[in-house]
Amino acid sequence: MKSKLVVGIVLKFSSLVIATQLFLPGISQGQTLSATAPISIERQTARTMFIRLTGVIPAIDSVVLDQMEAKIKAGDKVGAANIAIADPNFLDIVVRNMATTMSNVAEQVTDDLSDFVATVVGVTRDSLNAKELLTGNYIYTSNAAGLPIDMVNDILKSNNHYAALSRMNSFASTLVKTVQQIVDPNGLAVPHPETAGLLTSRKFGLEHLTAGTNRRAVRYTFREFLCRDIQEFADPAGPDNMISQDVDRFPAGDNAKFQAECRSCHTMLDGMRPAFAHFDFSDNYVKNTPVLANGTAANQINLNPTTGLVAKSYIHADVFPAGNILQNTNWVNNATRNSTNANYFGWRGNTSGTGLQSFATMVANSQSYSQCFTKRVIRSVCNRNVTGADDGLVTTLANYFESANYNIKALFSAVAVQPDCLGE
Amino acid sequence: MNDKLGKVTFLASLTLSLILQTGCYKMGFKGGSDGADGAGAINGKLDRNIVPGKTAQVLNFRAVGKSLSNLAGVPLSTQANTFLNNDITTYSLSSASDTITGPMLFNLAKLSAEVCLSLVNKEKPLVAANRKFYNSIDFTKVPAAQVSGPALDDAVNRVSRMVCGHDASAAMVTSIRSDLTAATTTNTVQDTSNAALMICTAYMSSACTVTNN
């Protein structure tokens, strides 16, 4: 009965719908597969691989599957993966989704396209060294016609540029590398004096430098780029000499509580937050203390005139006056002391320094940076979280990632051909 | 879109969705991954497209429109784009296997019907040899003989290959034949187009698309 009804209604329905064509299908139809020819195992593998790497489902007779099937039959699965990676949806959907979850506090994949996301997509597209995501002096903007492109008003002081870009059917091909800039006292865009890739992007500032004490920026740097949240690397035996005045040493009158709980996280956060002590995000844009003068007027930054560091570093000083008072941007990484942290992060190079650039370099140079990226790519392509059982695989793939000069595309290819990923 | 069209569209979509939930079940939309995020099986029994050790990937919200367009080989119509944009938040955000929801299936059926309508409209005027899906369907004739004969087998198989990446099983053809036989008793020429639309929509909104592995 229901079936009869639907046919009747569809009859009316079908005659009324306007079938205006808005855009053409993205994948060309192939010529080699007839309607009755057997569909080879290799073609099925190619189809799965294509879906995993682009997010979209191809018609079984598409040209791209012809090409991938031929590669797989020739024993070149990586070559097949690279064909899928050349599809625009790899960047527009899969890499964008991966980057978007890294870009916001809530880790929502639906979050806005931003300078952060565009830069990850651009670095991937251009096969640049992924360490530059934290050490580079650039973001990616779009050169697509018709977008709001004023550096101050549409990029530094708002997300207008990227919001408009996100409405395009495909955006990755329009991205161009752009030197990072910052707003000066006159409200103009000038070269950024202290760049650290994504850590000095507007989106990172919006998410992690707004209000607060800049500890969130440390926490999320570790969480997003090293895949470790603060409670996972907290160390109750860590030194407390860097813990600031705003942290109560006697919470609820109990110093033991501070020693057992507060200290373990603050030894990390307070040790490293001086790296961000030149930065604030207010009035909708990233502010830098060497660039802007003290004050609350337009294009000024609220800073401590004695030290020249952001005022938020000194809030609630009366909570524990004997606590540490920031004097400079010298930071120290205390996630080096116990073997668990040392083994996990695999620090290579300095674990203390001055300013944000050295901090970002330390993060990018660590073994856990390449391993974290590997885990994210496994999550994106294989659609599952990494477990302890995958440690060997992660290590192998991360080593390959490093040997491939941190090329994100190469990492995606390497992950996509894993039998575990394709369900073989 | 005027009110009348909106009501008709909605009613058609709703009814179609109800039919397709049965159709999806018959196609094996009853499994779940045991891998992704530890989400566990949705309903216990595993479909051929979701096997143990292999993680299911649920069609992502950003990929829905492009995927259906690819599979049918037609661009999204204005109406399809409207449906897609209005319903975008009901589709899977993470692609994890536990993100399949009722509203998602409902809206996928609605969107699929629109895409398939474009496909039928595209293929109908073509000579049979130039069609991709409905080569054996005679759109100038009533469906009765076609539904009971090899024309249906051919159409179902072509759609299955394109959407699912494998030939249609005999059970699947029998299931669709049964539904269409019941649905086309008025036996008008228009019913032939509607039968073609139903075949396409059933597959497009099935597990083959939802858990596209």
XYZ file of C-alpha atoms in Angstrom:
637
model
C 0.000 0.000 0.000
C 2.787 2.363 0.903
C 4.546 1.499 -2.329
C 1.488 2.400 -4.376
C 1.164 5.653 -2.545
C 4.718 6.698 -3.084
C 4.595 6.057 -6.794
C 1.533 8.205 -7.057
C 3.102 11.017 -5.139
C 6.410 10.781 -6.888
C 4.473 11.130 -10.138
C 3.354 14.619 -9.084
C 6.599 15.343 -7.365
C 8.756 14.517 -10.342
C 6.884 16.804 -12.674
C 7.287 19.788 -10.411
C 10.919 19.722 -9.482
C 13.170 22.109 -11.287
C 16.354 20.320 -12.227
C 18.670 23.287 -12.541
C 22.257 22.203 -12.833
C 24.524 24.014 -10.420
C 27.816 22.239 -10.935
C 29.154 19.386 -12.927
C 29.990 16.010 -11.429
C 33.575 15.885 -10.291
C 34.798 12.557 -11.577
C 34.923 11.618 -15.241
C 33.344 8.407 -16.331
C 35.713 5.726 -17.519
C 35.628 3.732 -20.693
C 37.192 0.435 -19.775
C 34.550 -1.140 -17.580
C 31.510 -2.440 -19.372
C 28.187 -2.913 -17.654
C 28.694 -6.629 -17.315
C 32.447 -7.095 -17.015
C 33.622 -8.586 -13.735
C 34.728 -6.029 -11.191
C 38.220 -7.042 -10.167
C 39.472 -7.245 -6.608
C 42.009 -4.596 -7.525
C 39.259 -2.265 -8.661
C 37.360 -2.824 -5.423
C 40.541 -2.043 -3.507
C 41.013 1.061 -5.594
C 37.472 2.122 -4.814
C 37.953 1.671 -1.083
C 41.270 3.468 -1.180
C 39.752 6.346 -3.123
C 36.908 6.698 -0.646
C 39.278 6.644 2.305
C 41.541 9.289 0.812
C 38.947 11.627 -0.632
C 35.815 10.998 1.401
C 33.692 10.760 -1.727
C 32.399 7.669 -3.471
C 33.410 7.297 -7.115
C 31.267 5.612 -9.731
C 32.709 2.187 -10.356
C 33.433 3.017 -14.001
C 35.292 6.248 -13.320
C 38.564 7.020 -15.075
C 40.357 7.477 -11.776
C 39.533 3.897 -10.824
C 40.820 2.726 -14.215
C 44.142 4.341 -13.369
C 44.276 3.142 -9.791
C 43.301 -0.392 -10.732
C 46.151 -0.512 -13.247
C 48.612 0.658 -10.600
C 47.439 -1.895 -8.074
C 47.622 -4.692 -10.635
C 51.183 -3.590 -11.306
C 51.949 -3.913 -7.603
C 52.114 -0.169 -7.041
C 49.578 0.583 -4.319
C 51.357 3.750 -3.308
C 51.064 4.920 -6.890
C 47.350 4.182 -6.738
C 47.043 6.129 -3.505
C 48.840 9.061 -5.064
C 46.257 9.138 -7.844
C 43.497 9.439 -5.258
C 45.470 12.092 -3.417
C 45.564 14.161 -6.587
C 41.765 14.401 -6.459
C 40.686 17.828 -5.130
C 38.506 16.254 -2.466
C 41.551 14.885 -0.677
C 42.396 18.435 0.323
C 38.916 19.916 0.278
C 37.388 17.243 2.497
C 39.815 14.854 4.183
C 42.698 17.177 5.018
C 40.299 19.993 5.799
C 38.403 17.797 8.246
C 41.605 16.663 9.919
C 42.885 20.211 10.260
C 39.566 21.600 11.425
C 39.412 19.306 14.420
C 42.891 20.522 15.401
C 41.951 24.167 15.040
C 39.404 24.745 17.782
C 39.038 24.110 21.494
C 35.951 21.982 21.030
C 37.703 19.999 18.283
C 34.596 20.202 16.136
C 34.947 19.189 12.513
C 32.173 21.603 11.588
C 34.140 24.620 12.756
C 34.863 27.469 10.360
C 37.461 27.400 7.656
C 40.269 29.583 9.006
C 43.860 30.616 8.445
C 44.861 27.620 10.575
C 42.963 25.116 8.432
C 43.918 26.739 5.149
C 47.574 26.624 6.143
C 47.480 22.914 6.937
C 45.750 22.303 3.607
C 48.232 24.497 1.759
C 51.292 22.877 3.334
C 49.872 19.492 2.415
C 49.086 20.515 -1.144
C 52.554 21.961 -1.685
C 54.331 18.993 -0.070
C 56.145 21.284 2.355
C 57.847 20.060 5.499
C 55.109 19.690 8.123
C 57.439 21.036 10.795
C 56.938 24.385 9.117
C 53.388 24.287 10.418
C 54.953 25.384 13.691
C 58.077 27.116 12.518
C 57.108 28.775 9.244
C 56.599 32.463 8.686
C 53.499 32.100 6.563
C 49.829 31.332 6.414
C 47.755 30.469 3.358
C 45.216 32.824 1.888
C 43.145 32.474 -1.265
C 43.560 34.262 -4.557
C 40.066 33.376 -5.719
C 38.261 36.275 -7.316
C 35.582 38.057 -5.364
C 36.749 37.230 -1.852
C 37.219 39.913 0.812
C 40.998 40.164 0.921
C 41.926 43.206 3.002
C 44.777 41.943 5.210
C 43.737 43.902 8.295
C 39.968 43.837 8.136
C 39.326 40.488 6.472
C 42.229 38.337 7.643
C 43.902 39.712 10.785
C 40.867 41.269 12.469
C 38.151 38.941 11.232
C 37.607 35.610 9.514
C 35.761 37.232 6.598
C 38.230 35.997 4.011
C 37.994 32.350 5.029
C 34.268 32.435 5.692
C 33.733 33.537 2.112
C 36.246 31.006 0.865
C 34.420 28.183 2.611
C 31.386 28.851 0.453
C 33.296 27.849 -2.662
C 32.715 24.355 -3.985
C 36.446 23.721 -3.938
C 38.968 25.969 -2.247
C 42.309 24.195 -1.915
C 43.509 24.974 -5.414
C 43.132 28.712 -4.804
C 45.414 28.869 -1.771
C 48.620 30.881 -1.886
C 51.402 31.175 0.648
C 51.395 34.562 2.360
C 53.963 35.986 4.773
C 52.558 36.389 8.273
C 51.648 39.900 9.310
C 50.350 41.569 12.433
C 48.496 44.761 13.279
C 50.722 47.721 14.235
C 49.872 50.768 16.404
C 48.475 52.558 13.359
C 46.139 49.716 12.601
C 48.178 48.671 9.594
C 49.474 45.222 8.693
C 53.227 44.915 9.193
C 55.644 41.987 9.099
C 55.205 39.752 12.140
C 58.318 39.910 14.354
C 57.816 36.619 16.150
C 56.223 34.019 13.905
C 55.641 30.398 14.829
C 53.489 28.974 12.078
C 50.040 27.978 13.243
C 50.783 29.116 16.800
C 50.768 32.702 15.571
C 47.728 32.292 13.327
C 44.619 34.277 14.097
C 42.602 31.121 14.690
C 45.013 29.746 17.278
C 44.957 33.094 19.044
C 41.186 33.256 18.971
C 40.887 29.798 20.465
C 43.748 29.730 22.944
C 44.954 33.259 23.705
C 41.602 34.888 24.370
C 41.395 36.004 28.019
C 42.778 33.452 30.475
C 46.472 33.267 31.301
C 47.918 31.756 28.100
C 48.259 28.397 29.806
C 45.601 27.125 27.426
C 47.948 27.813 24.538
C 50.535 25.460 26.045
C 47.985 22.806 26.805
C 46.519 22.834 23.302
C 49.893 22.975 21.599
C 50.641 19.676 23.291
C 47.167 18.291 22.749
C 46.885 19.068 19.053
C 50.474 18.633 17.890
C 51.828 16.039 20.289
C 48.576 14.168 21.011
C 48.983 14.492 24.775
C 46.590 16.383 26.987
C 47.853 17.931 30.208
C 46.635 15.212 32.547
C 48.517 12.651 30.478
C 51.898 14.272 31.004
C 51.360 15.936 34.351
C 54.136 15.197 36.833
C 53.524 15.593 40.581
C 57.262 15.557 41.159
C 57.921 18.374 38.720
C 59.611 21.543 40.020
C 57.345 24.313 41.245
C 59.727 27.235 40.866
C 57.982 28.507 37.740
C 54.457 28.237 39.099
C 52.965 31.713 39.221
C 51.371 33.767 41.944
C 47.823 33.052 40.833
C 48.017 29.383 41.757
C 46.872 28.707 45.293
C 49.388 26.626 47.252
C 46.789 25.888 49.896
C 43.585 25.085 48.023
C 40.861 24.618 50.628
C 43.602 25.176 53.183
C 45.457 22.049 52.146
C 48.972 22.241 50.722
C 48.922 18.495 50.141
C 46.217 19.013 47.578
C 48.407 21.502 45.731
C 51.355 19.145 45.855
C 49.336 16.153 44.701
C 47.145 17.763 42.081
C 47.754 21.385 41.089
C 51.508 21.171 40.928
C 51.587 18.271 38.491
C 49.901 20.296 35.759
C 51.223 23.729 36.636
C 54.816 22.570 36.576
C 54.205 21.989 32.871
C 51.900 24.856 31.998
C 53.651 27.542 34.002
C 57.045 26.324 32.926
C 56.227 26.811 29.265
C 53.682 29.614 29.178
C 56.375 32.333 29.167
C 56.843 31.361 25.533
C 53.489 33.052 24.849
C 54.098 36.049 27.116
C 54.284 38.470 24.190
C 50.865 37.460 22.902
C 47.266 38.264 23.586
C 44.049 38.026 21.618
C 41.521 40.766 22.139
C 39.408 43.077 20.027
C 39.193 40.136 17.622
C 42.847 39.938 16.679
C 46.248 38.690 17.798
C 48.333 41.293 19.600
C 52.077 41.220 20.176
C 53.840 43.219 22.881
C 56.920 44.313 20.972
C 54.653 45.695 18.270
C 51.906 47.416 20.253
C 52.140 49.911 23.098
C 50.552 49.477 26.494
C 46.961 50.571 26.831
C 43.374 49.672 26.249
C 42.686 51.973 23.314
C 42.474 50.816 19.719
C 45.578 48.975 18.555
C 47.106 48.824 21.991
C 47.819 45.838 24.214
C 47.311 45.404 27.911
C 50.808 44.718 29.192
C 53.001 45.059 32.257
C 55.089 48.198 31.597
C 57.938 46.919 33.772
C 58.498 43.631 31.984
C 56.838 44.354 28.665
C 54.930 41.073 28.927
C 51.158 40.663 28.625
C 49.294 41.734 31.746
C 47.403 38.464 31.921
C 50.641 36.858 33.147
C 50.254 38.681 36.431
C 46.600 38.359 37.357
C 45.556 37.306 40.866
C 49.041 37.930 42.210
C 47.631 38.106 45.728
C 46.656 34.440 45.759
C 50.221 33.393 46.520
C 52.547 36.417 46.470
C 55.611 34.238 46.911
C 54.906 32.550 43.603
C 56.897 33.080 40.444
C 56.723 36.466 38.743
C 57.449 36.383 35.018
C 60.419 38.535 34.110
C 60.934 37.494 30.516
C 59.895 34.909 27.951
C 62.305 32.270 29.181
C 60.499 28.945 29.302
C 61.412 25.489 30.488
C 59.903 22.157 29.548
C 59.469 19.945 32.581
C 58.027 17.050 30.593
C 61.493 15.631 30.401
C 62.034 14.322 33.868
C 60.323 10.970 34.150
C 60.901 8.173 31.708
C 57.273 7.992 30.650
C 57.306 11.540 29.364
C 60.828 11.343 28.010
C 60.056 8.183 26.074
C 56.734 9.411 24.782
C 57.790 12.841 23.596
C 61.259 11.932 22.385
C 62.611 15.455 22.700
C 65.390 16.255 20.279
C 67.275 19.443 20.942
C 66.750 22.165 23.513
C 64.043 21.755 26.131
C 64.306 25.282 27.396
C 64.578 28.551 25.571
C 63.409 32.092 25.079
C 60.286 33.138 23.243
C 57.712 31.377 21.121
C 59.864 30.433 18.163
C 62.204 28.245 20.195
C 59.232 26.645 21.939
C 57.572 25.854 18.598
C 60.830 24.451 17.265
C 61.140 22.143 20.247
C 57.633 20.815 19.661
C 58.156 20.316 15.931
C 61.477 18.553 16.445
C 60.122 16.021 18.886
C 59.492 12.432 17.982
C 55.941 12.751 19.236
C 55.231 15.447 16.646
C 55.700 13.059 13.746
C 53.946 10.308 15.669
C 51.002 12.531 16.503
C 50.637 13.493 12.874
C 50.741 9.831 11.976
C 47.972 9.042 14.439
C 45.828 11.816 13.025
C 46.305 10.547 9.501
C 45.456 7.004 10.563
C 42.319 8.364 12.182
C 41.418 10.250 9.021
C 42.107 7.519 6.505
C 41.377 4.318 8.379
C 38.553 5.876 10.352
C 39.559 4.495 13.692
C 41.476 5.736 16.660
C 44.925 4.401 17.286
C 45.336 1.984 20.164
C 48.347 0.614 21.991
C 48.322 -2.312 19.603
C 49.269 0.096 16.848
C 52.458 1.347 18.503
C 54.706 -0.519 16.119
C 52.779 0.668 13.086
C 52.789 4.260 14.317
C 56.521 4.187 14.913
C 57.215 2.718 11.493
C 54.980 5.196 9.697
C 56.258 8.157 11.709
C 59.833 7.226 10.865
C 58.842 7.041 7.231
C 57.133 10.437 7.541
C 60.334 11.961 8.860
C 62.457 10.301 6.192
C 60.063 11.698 3.596
C 60.895 15.192 4.831
C 57.639 15.414 6.774
C 55.613 15.321 3.561
C 51.986 14.961 4.636
C 50.856 13.578 1.286
C 53.483 10.854 1.512
C 52.218 9.988 4.967
C 48.632 9.724 3.728
C 49.779 7.406 0.928
C 51.742 5.240 3.324
C 48.790 4.940 5.680
C 46.268 4.267 2.935
C 48.097 1.188 1.679
C 48.227 -0.473 5.080
C 46.279 -3.749 4.961
C 44.705 -2.937 8.323
C 43.423 0.306 6.914
C 41.884 -1.167 3.803
C 40.425 -4.116 5.645
C 42.395 -6.664 3.711
C 9.596 26.719 -3.944
C 5.857 27.268 -3.478
C 3.873 25.818 -0.598
C 2.174 23.206 -2.693
C 5.440 21.911 -4.039
C 6.952 21.939 -0.572
C 4.164 19.838 0.874
C 4.197 17.423 -2.012
C 7.961 17.107 -1.838
C 7.946 16.558 1.862
C 5.165 13.992 1.711
C 6.852 12.178 -1.125
C 10.152 12.145 0.691
C 8.622 10.963 3.913
C 6.780 8.139 2.230
C 9.779 7.208 0.162
C 11.912 7.135 3.260
C 9.547 4.689 4.945
C 9.677 2.422 1.953
C 13.413 2.657 1.796
C 13.932 1.712 5.375
C 12.439 -1.613 4.420
C 14.480 -1.612 1.255
C 17.656 -0.827 3.119
C 17.074 -3.653 5.519
C 16.596 -6.024 2.635
C 19.852 -4.756 1.202
C 21.592 -5.653 4.382
C 21.645 -2.352 6.183
C 21.838 -4.053 9.483
C 25.479 -4.281 10.336
C 28.000 -2.241 12.163
C 31.707 -1.954 12.463
C 33.350 -3.486 15.433
C 36.367 -1.330 14.985
C 35.904 2.387 14.707
C 36.159 4.135 18.036
C 35.046 1.019 19.806
C 31.552 1.947 18.808
C 30.439 -1.632 18.531
C 27.894 -3.085 16.207
C 24.767 -1.135 15.542
C 22.582 -4.119 15.291
C 24.769 -7.113 15.651
C 24.651 -8.848 12.325
C 27.360 -7.932 9.880
C 26.643 -6.855 6.354
C 28.917 -7.946 3.561
C 30.119 -4.386 3.292
C 31.124 -4.174 6.923
C 33.358 -7.011 7.949
C 35.197 -7.655 11.198
C 38.561 -5.988 11.382
C 37.594 -3.533 8.734
C 36.431 -0.170 9.937
C 33.304 1.244 8.429
C 33.442 4.766 7.124
C 30.143 6.535 7.285
C 29.511 9.030 4.524
C 30.746 12.386 5.772
C 28.636 15.540 5.677
C 31.091 17.242 3.371
C 31.043 14.321 0.938
C 27.338 13.541 0.654
C 26.476 15.761 -2.288
C 29.641 15.080 -4.233
C 29.294 11.341 -3.733
C 25.714 11.104 -4.924
C 26.554 13.313 -7.867
C 29.506 11.096 -8.770
C 27.525 7.905 -8.501
C 24.627 9.066 -10.620
C 26.792 11.039 -13.003
C 24.560 14.088 -12.731
C 25.001 17.472 -11.090
C 22.952 18.327 -8.048
C 19.733 20.105 -8.923
C 18.658 23.288 -7.193
C 16.254 21.279 -5.101
C 18.929 18.742 -4.206
C 21.265 21.517 -3.124
C 18.524 23.000 -1.005
C 17.892 19.683 0.691
C 21.605 19.163 1.211
C 22.180 22.583 2.708
C 19.126 22.449 4.922
C 19.911 18.992 6.248
C 23.688 19.144 6.343
C 23.933 18.918 10.123
C 22.082 15.621 10.202
C 24.799 13.821 8.267
C 27.799 12.208 9.888
C 30.394 14.674 11.116
C 33.138 12.277 12.094
C 32.438 9.374 9.708
C 32.554 7.056 12.716
C 30.282 4.051 12.610
C 28.185 5.213 15.538
C 27.104 8.352 13.731
C 24.345 6.763 11.677
C 21.050 8.267 12.766
C 17.430 8.178 11.748
C 17.387 11.777 10.507
C 20.495 11.046 8.481
C 18.861 8.088 6.734
C 15.654 10.010 6.218
C 17.441 12.936 4.635
C 19.733 10.765 2.576
C 16.667 9.079 1.092
C 15.147 12.466 0.374
C 18.313 13.740 -1.265
C 18.855 10.519 -3.176
C 15.379 10.752 -4.641
C 16.233 14.179 -5.986
C 19.521 13.060 -7.482
C 17.888 9.996 -8.987
C 15.162 12.123 -10.474
C 17.844 14.061 -12.316
C 19.353 10.790 -13.464
C 16.056 9.438 -14.796
C 15.323 12.720 -16.522
C 18.752 12.609 -18.087
C 18.540 9.048 -19.323
C 14.939 8.941 -20.436
C 15.382 10.959 -23.645
C 18.519 9.093 -24.662
C 18.528 6.149 -27.003
C 18.961 2.973 -25.001
C 22.531 2.344 -26.125
C 23.650 5.721 -24.810
C 22.270 5.217 -21.343
C 24.375 4.134 -18.423
C 21.824 2.668 -16.041
C 18.574 2.050 -17.811
C 19.616 0.550 -21.124
C 16.990 -2.168 -20.948
C 14.153 0.022 -19.799
C 11.635 1.225 -22.382
C 10.339 4.462 -20.928
C 7.567 4.607 -23.534
C 5.939 1.449 -22.263
C 4.125 0.437 -19.113
C 6.244 -1.290 -16.496
C 4.440 -4.570 -16.028
C 6.433 -6.746 -18.391
C 9.644 -4.906 -17.696
C 9.434 -5.346 -13.939
C 8.812 -9.054 -14.272
C 11.432 -9.594 -16.957
C 15.174 -9.272 -17.566
C 14.963 -5.506 -18.026
C 14.662 -5.108 -14.289
C 17.573 -7.465 -13.607
C 19.743 -5.420 -15.918
C 18.752 -2.068 -14.425
C 19.185 -3.239 -10.840
C 22.545 -4.774 -11.617
C 23.821 -1.655 -13.332
C 22.785 0.532 -10.422
C 24.239 -1.924 -7.924
C 27.577 -2.014 -9.702
C 27.795 1.728 -9.891
C 26.710 2.481 -6.344
C 27.938 -0.557 -4.413
C 30.833 -1.620 -6.584
C 29.519 -5.156 -6.979
C 26.841 -7.047 -8.875
C 23.375 -7.275 -7.387
C 22.575 -10.506 -5.626
C 19.623 -12.561 -6.792
C 17.929 -11.903 -3.462
C 18.295 -8.178 -3.968
C 16.744 -8.327 -7.426
C 13.901 -10.434 -6.104
C 13.309 -7.986 -3.290
C 13.153 -4.994 -5.589
C 10.977 -6.864 -8.072
C 8.560 -7.656 -5.310
C 8.332 -4.054 -4.154
C 7.991 -2.684 -7.651
C 5.377 -5.218 -8.648
C 3.286 -4.076 -5.740
C 3.953 -0.433 -6.489
C 3.159 -0.418 -10.182
C -0.247 -2.007 -10.344
C -1.706 1.080 -11.953
C 0.638 0.254 -14.816
C 0.923 3.592 -16.535
C 3.848 4.730 -18.647
C 4.815 7.147 -15.895
C 5.118 4.184 -13.553
C 8.086 3.016 -15.601
C 9.975 6.205 -14.821
C 8.950 5.923 -11.205
C 10.215 2.352 -11.071
C 13.561 3.520 -12.406
C 13.547 6.275 -9.811
C 12.820 3.810 -7.039
C 15.639 1.462 -8.004
C 18.140 4.272 -7.994
C 16.867 5.824 -4.772
C 16.868 2.514 -2.946
C 20.514 1.960 -3.736
C 21.625 5.522 -3.266
C 20.243 5.613 0.253
C 21.381 2.119 1.172
C 24.251 0.786 3.235
C 26.352 0.880 0.079
C 26.375 4.650 0.315
C 26.029 5.196 4.041
C 28.910 2.923 5.008
C 30.897 3.361 1.860
C 33.669 0.860 2.227
